[in-house]
Amino acid sequence: MFAKLAAPGMCNPDDETPCVDGEPAEETVHADLRSQGQRNHDALKAMGRSVLASGELGKHNGLPATIIVSTTLQDLQSAAGFAVTGGGTLLPLRDVIRLASHSHHYLVVYDKHTREPLYCGRAKRFATPGQRIVLHALERGCTRPGCKAPGYWCQVHHVDGWAKGDGPTDIPKLTLTCGPDNRLIEDGGWTTRKP
């Protein structure tokens, strides 16, 4: 891969339209002053972007493999501050804006939202992708006090228990729990409550 994508003139972020396929223009090759290490880095970056943009990474806990970030409207408008990923990492807003320019966007709306089903009652047991995104934004990770598992490692749990016939698949009745804590609820006699 490096023979192709890390060759002089390929995948150069300094070019207005970087060459990622075919042969680069000769003037681009001669103008490329990057070291081999820099070209390798840029090739890996181009490959990563390509696979992320392809949509072929599959799913993780019901969502397409993607980066989920939460921030405030004020921070976004000012392009300052930080966003929090579903894994708990703080990202500077300038990085979030840069990543957003190459991504598919999902938007969490909390008022009068009608296009994505956030309330499914007992018609559906598993949380929808929209519900998972809302839970990432609301809870950030496992909700057992003291647990530090990020949202990416969590499962959606019915607060009232689906198996008992009580648990609707609605945001106020769902929470995030990591696998070990979810098993404590199912097998260990623990209970769940949500304020």
PDB file of N, CA and C in Angstrom, residues 82-131:
ATOM      1  N   PHE A  82     -14.795  22.336  23.961  1.00  0.00           N
ATOM      2  CA  PHE A  82     -14.571  20.919  23.732  1.00  0.00           C
ATOM      3  C   PHE A  82     -15.882  20.182  23.522  1.00  0.00           C
ATOM      4  N   ALA A  83     -15.787  19.043  22.854  1.00  0.00           N
ATOM      5  CA  ALA A  83     -16.887  18.095  22.740  1.00  0.00           C
ATOM      6  C   ALA A  83     -16.436  16.818  23.427  1.00  0.00           C
ATOM      7  N   VAL A  84     -17.384  15.978  23.815  1.00  0.00           N
ATOM      8  CA  VAL A  84     -17.074  14.715  24.475  1.00  0.00           C
ATOM      9  C   VAL A  84     -17.492  13.581  23.547  1.00  0.00           C
ATOM     10  N   THR A  85     -16.587  12.621  23.310  1.00  0.00           N
ATOM     11  CA  THR A  85     -16.933  11.471  22.475  1.00  0.00           C
ATOM     12  C   THR A  85     -17.721  10.462  23.303  1.00  0.00           C
ATOM     13  N   GLY A  86     -18.332   9.512  22.596  1.00  0.00           N
ATOM     14  CA  GLY A  86     -19.048   8.433  23.276  1.00  0.00           C
ATOM     15  C   GLY A  86     -18.123   7.589  24.137  1.00  0.00           C
ATOM     16  N   GLY A  87     -16.824   7.681  23.908  1.00  0.00           N
ATOM     17  CA  GLY A  87     -15.837   6.963  24.718  1.00  0.00           C
ATOM     18  C   GLY A  87     -15.294   7.796  25.863  1.00  0.00           C
ATOM     19  N   GLY A  88     -15.763   9.062  25.978  1.00  0.00           N
ATOM     20  CA  GLY A  88     -15.343   9.928  27.074  1.00  0.00           C
ATOM     21  C   GLY A  88     -14.145  10.811  26.779  1.00  0.00           C
ATOM     22  N   THR A  89     -13.630  10.800  25.564  1.00  0.00           N
ATOM     23  CA  THR A  89     -12.482  11.618  25.200  1.00  0.00           C
ATOM     24  C   THR A  89     -12.924  13.044  24.901  1.00  0.00           C
ATOM     25  N   LEU A  90     -12.162  14.029  25.389  1.00  0.00           N
ATOM     26  CA  LEU A  90     -12.439  15.420  25.055  1.00  0.00           C
ATOM     27  C   LEU A  90     -11.757  15.765  23.741  1.00  0.00           C
ATOM     28  N   LEU A  91     -12.528  16.342  22.813  1.00  0.00           N
ATOM     29  CA  LEU A  91     -11.988  16.773  21.525  1.00  0.00           C
ATOM     30  C   LEU A  91     -12.152  18.275  21.399  1.00  0.00           C
ATOM     31  N   PRO A  92     -11.093  19.003  21.024  1.00  0.00           N
ATOM     32  CA  PRO A  92     -11.251  20.432  20.773  1.00  0.00           C
ATOM     33  C   PRO A  92     -12.261  20.640  19.639  1.00  0.00           C
ATOM     34  N   LEU A  93     -13.050  21.711  19.747  1.00  0.00           N
ATOM     35  CA  LEU A  93     -14.083  21.976  18.746  1.00  0.00           C
ATOM     36  C   LEU A  93     -13.513  22.125  17.344  1.00  0.00           C
ATOM     37  N   ARG A  94     -12.299  22.640  17.200  1.00  0.00           N
ATOM     38  CA  ARG A  94     -11.723  22.766  15.858  1.00  0.00           C
ATOM     39  C   ARG A  94     -11.551  21.381  15.236  1.00  0.00           C
ATOM     40  N   ASP A  95     -11.224  20.356  16.042  1.00  0.00           N
ATOM     41  CA  ASP A  95     -11.103  18.995  15.525  1.00  0.00           C
ATOM     42  C   ASP A  95     -12.476  18.414  15.198  1.00  0.00           C
ATOM     43  N   VAL A  96     -13.469  18.717  16.031  1.00  0.00           N
ATOM     44  CA  VAL A  96     -14.828  18.238  15.771  1.00  0.00           C
ATOM     45  C   VAL A  96     -15.333  18.806  14.445  1.00  0.00           C
ATOM     46  N   ILE A  97     -15.118  20.088  14.220  1.00  0.00           N
ATOM     47  CA  ILE A  97     -15.574  20.733  12.985  1.00  0.00           C
ATOM     48  C   ILE A  97     -14.845  20.136  11.783  1.00  0.00           C
ATOM     49  N   ARG A  98     -13.541  19.877  11.924  1.00  0.00           N
ATOM     50  CA  ARG A  98     -12.771  19.269  10.834  1.00  0.00           C
ATOM     51  C   ARG A  98     -13.290  17.858  10.545  1.00  0.00           C
ATOM     52  N   LEU A  99     -13.525  17.061  11.597  1.00  0.00           N
ATOM     53  CA  LEU A  99     -14.053  15.709  11.404  1.00  0.00           C
ATOM     54  C   LEU A  99     -15.441  15.753  10.772  1.00  0.00           C
ATOM     55  N   ALA A 100     -16.254  16.714  11.177  1.00  0.00           N
ATOM     56  CA  ALA A 100     -17.620  16.812  10.658  1.00  0.00           C
ATOM     57  C   ALA A 100     -17.645  17.105   9.168  1.00  0.00           C
ATOM     58  N   SER A 101     -16.596  17.740   8.669  1.00  0.00           N
ATOM     59  CA  SER A 101     -16.580  18.054   7.238  1.00  0.00           C
ATOM     60  C   SER A 101     -16.406  16.803   6.382  1.00  0.00           C
ATOM     61  N   HIS A 102     -15.999  15.682   6.996  1.00  0.00           N
ATOM     62  CA  HIS A 102     -15.785  14.428   6.260  1.00  0.00           C
ATOM     63  C   HIS A 102     -16.725  13.328   6.726  1.00  0.00           C
ATOM     64  N   SER A 103     -17.855  13.675   7.344  1.00  0.00           N
ATOM     65  CA  SER A 103     -18.647  12.631   7.976  1.00  0.00           C
ATOM     66  C   SER A 103     -20.123  12.700   7.605  1.00  0.00           C
ATOM     67  N   HIS A 104     -20.820  11.634   7.973  1.00  0.00           N
ATOM     68  CA  HIS A 104     -22.277  11.610   7.909  1.00  0.00           C
ATOM     69  C   HIS A 104     -22.763  12.129   9.258  1.00  0.00           C
ATOM     70  N   HIS A 105     -23.735  12.996   9.257  1.00  0.00           N
ATOM     71  CA  HIS A 105     -24.167  13.626  10.500  1.00  0.00           C
ATOM     72  C   HIS A 105     -25.443  13.003  11.042  1.00  0.00           C
ATOM     73  N   TYR A 106     -25.466  12.811  12.343  1.00  0.00           N
ATOM     74  CA  TYR A 106     -26.664  12.422  13.066  1.00  0.00           C
ATOM     75  C   TYR A 106     -26.903  13.536  14.065  1.00  0.00           C
ATOM     76  N   LEU A 107     -28.108  13.972  14.173  1.00  0.00           N
ATOM     77  CA  LEU A 107     -28.404  15.086  15.056  1.00  0.00           C
ATOM     78  C   LEU A 107     -29.381  14.629  16.123  1.00  0.00           C
ATOM     79  N   VAL A 108     -29.087  14.923  17.373  1.00  0.00           N
ATOM     80  CA  VAL A 108     -29.993  14.614  18.467  1.00  0.00           C
ATOM     81  C   VAL A 108     -30.831  15.856  18.733  1.00  0.00           C
ATOM     82  N   VAL A 109     -32.129  15.705  18.648  1.00  0.00           N
ATOM     83  CA  VAL A 109     -33.052  16.801  18.913  1.00  0.00           C
ATOM     84  C   VAL A 109     -33.948  16.350  20.054  1.00  0.00           C
ATOM     85  N   TYR A 110     -34.106  17.186  21.070  1.00  0.00           N
ATOM     86  CA  TYR A 110     -34.835  16.786  22.259  1.00  0.00           C
ATOM     87  C   TYR A 110     -36.263  17.317  22.329  1.00  0.00           C
ATOM     88  N   ASP A 111     -36.692  18.160  21.381  1.00  0.00           N
ATOM     89  CA  ASP A 111     -38.007  18.763  21.487  1.00  0.00           C
ATOM     90  C   ASP A 111     -38.775  18.577  20.187  1.00  0.00           C
ATOM     91  N   LYS A 112     -39.987  18.045  20.273  1.00  0.00           N
ATOM     92  CA  LYS A 112     -40.885  17.881  19.123  1.00  0.00           C
ATOM     93  C   LYS A 112     -40.243  17.088  17.986  1.00  0.00           C
ATOM     94  N   HIS A 113     -39.516  16.065  18.332  1.00  0.00           N
ATOM     95  CA  HIS A 113     -38.816  15.241  17.347  1.00  0.00           C
ATOM     96  C   HIS A 113     -39.762  14.152  16.867  1.00  0.00           C
ATOM     97  N   THR A 114     -40.031  14.083  15.566  1.00  0.00           N
ATOM     98  CA  THR A 114     -41.000  13.113  15.079  1.00  0.00           C
ATOM     99  C   THR A 114     -40.459  12.156  14.026  1.00  0.00           C
ATOM    100  N   ARG A 115     -39.307  12.425  13.423  1.00  0.00           N
ATOM    101  CA  ARG A 115     -38.833  11.594  12.312  1.00  0.00           C
ATOM    102  C   ARG A 115     -38.197  10.276  12.768  1.00  0.00           C
ATOM    103  N   GLU A 116     -37.522  10.249  13.890  1.00  0.00           N
ATOM    104  CA  GLU A 116     -36.854   9.042  14.385  1.00  0.00           C
ATOM    105  C   GLU A 116     -37.629   8.534  15.596  1.00  0.00           C
ATOM    106  N   PRO A 117     -38.035   7.255  15.598  1.00  0.00           N
ATOM    107  CA  PRO A 117     -38.826   6.770  16.733  1.00  0.00           C
ATOM    108  C   PRO A 117     -37.972   6.650  18.004  1.00  0.00           C
ATOM    109  N   LEU A 118     -38.244   7.516  18.961  1.00  0.00           N
ATOM    110  CA  LEU A 118     -37.556   7.444  20.244  1.00  0.00           C
ATOM    111  C   LEU A 118     -38.416   6.718  21.278  1.00  0.00           C
ATOM    112  N   TYR A 119     -39.692   6.589  20.996  1.00  0.00           N
ATOM    113  CA  TYR A 119     -40.613   5.890  21.884  1.00  0.00           C
ATOM    114  C   TYR A 119     -41.229   4.732  21.116  1.00  0.00           C
ATOM    115  N   CYS A 120     -40.908   3.521  21.510  1.00  0.00           N
ATOM    116  CA  CYS A 120     -41.389   2.339  20.801  1.00  0.00           C
ATOM    117  C   CYS A 120     -42.330   1.502  21.651  1.00  0.00           C
ATOM    118  N   GLY A 121     -42.541   1.866  22.908  1.00  0.00           N
ATOM    119  CA  GLY A 121     -43.397   1.069  23.781  1.00  0.00           C
ATOM    120  C   GLY A 121     -42.905  -0.365  23.868  1.00  0.00           C
ATOM    121  N   ARG A 122     -43.845  -1.313  23.797  1.00  0.00           N
ATOM    122  CA  ARG A 122     -43.483  -2.732  23.844  1.00  0.00           C
ATOM    123  C   ARG A 122     -43.413  -3.329  22.441  1.00  0.00           C
ATOM    124  N   ALA A 123     -43.553  -2.487  21.405  1.00  0.00           N
ATOM    125  CA  ALA A 123     -43.540  -2.995  20.035  1.00  0.00           C
ATOM    126  C   ALA A 123     -42.165  -3.485  19.616  1.00  0.00           C
ATOM    127  N   LYS A 124     -41.132  -3.023  20.272  1.00  0.00           N
ATOM    128  CA  LYS A 124     -39.771  -3.374  19.885  1.00  0.00           C
ATOM    129  C   LYS A 124     -38.912  -3.508  21.132  1.00  0.00           C
ATOM    130  N   ARG A 125     -38.128  -4.584  21.211  1.00  0.00           N
ATOM    131  CA  ARG A 125     -37.293  -4.794  22.388  1.00  0.00           C
ATOM    132  C   ARG A 125     -35.973  -4.032  22.304  1.00  0.00           C
ATOM    133  N   PHE A 126     -35.337  -4.035  21.135  1.00  0.00           N
ATOM    134  CA  PHE A 126     -34.010  -3.446  21.015  1.00  0.00           C
ATOM    135  C   PHE A 126     -34.110  -1.961  20.692  1.00  0.00           C
ATOM    136  N   ALA A 127     -33.224  -1.191  21.303  1.00  0.00           N
ATOM    137  CA  ALA A 127     -33.193   0.255  21.078  1.00  0.00           C
ATOM    138  C   ALA A 127     -32.860   0.544  19.626  1.00  0.00           C
ATOM    139  N   THR A 128     -33.472   1.588  19.094  1.00  0.00           N
ATOM    140  CA  THR A 128     -33.183   2.017  17.726  1.00  0.00           C
ATOM    141  C   THR A 128     -31.839   2.749  17.709  1.00  0.00           C
ATOM    142  N   PRO A 129     -31.227   2.911  16.539  1.00  0.00           N
ATOM    143  CA  PRO A 129     -29.999   3.712  16.469  1.00  0.00           C
ATOM    144  C   PRO A 129     -30.206   5.124  17.029  1.00  0.00           C
ATOM    145  N   GLY A 130     -31.349   5.734  16.765  1.00  0.00           N
ATOM    146  CA  GLY A 130     -31.632   7.069  17.302  1.00  0.00           C
ATOM    147  C   GLY A 130     -31.643   7.080  18.820  1.00  0.00           C
ATOM    148  N   GLN A 131     -32.232   6.050  19.415  1.00  0.00           N
ATOM    149  CA  GLN A 131     -32.254   5.967  20.877  1.00  0.00           C
ATOM    150  C   GLN A 131     -30.846   5.793  21.436  1.00  0.00           C
TER     151      GLN A 131
END
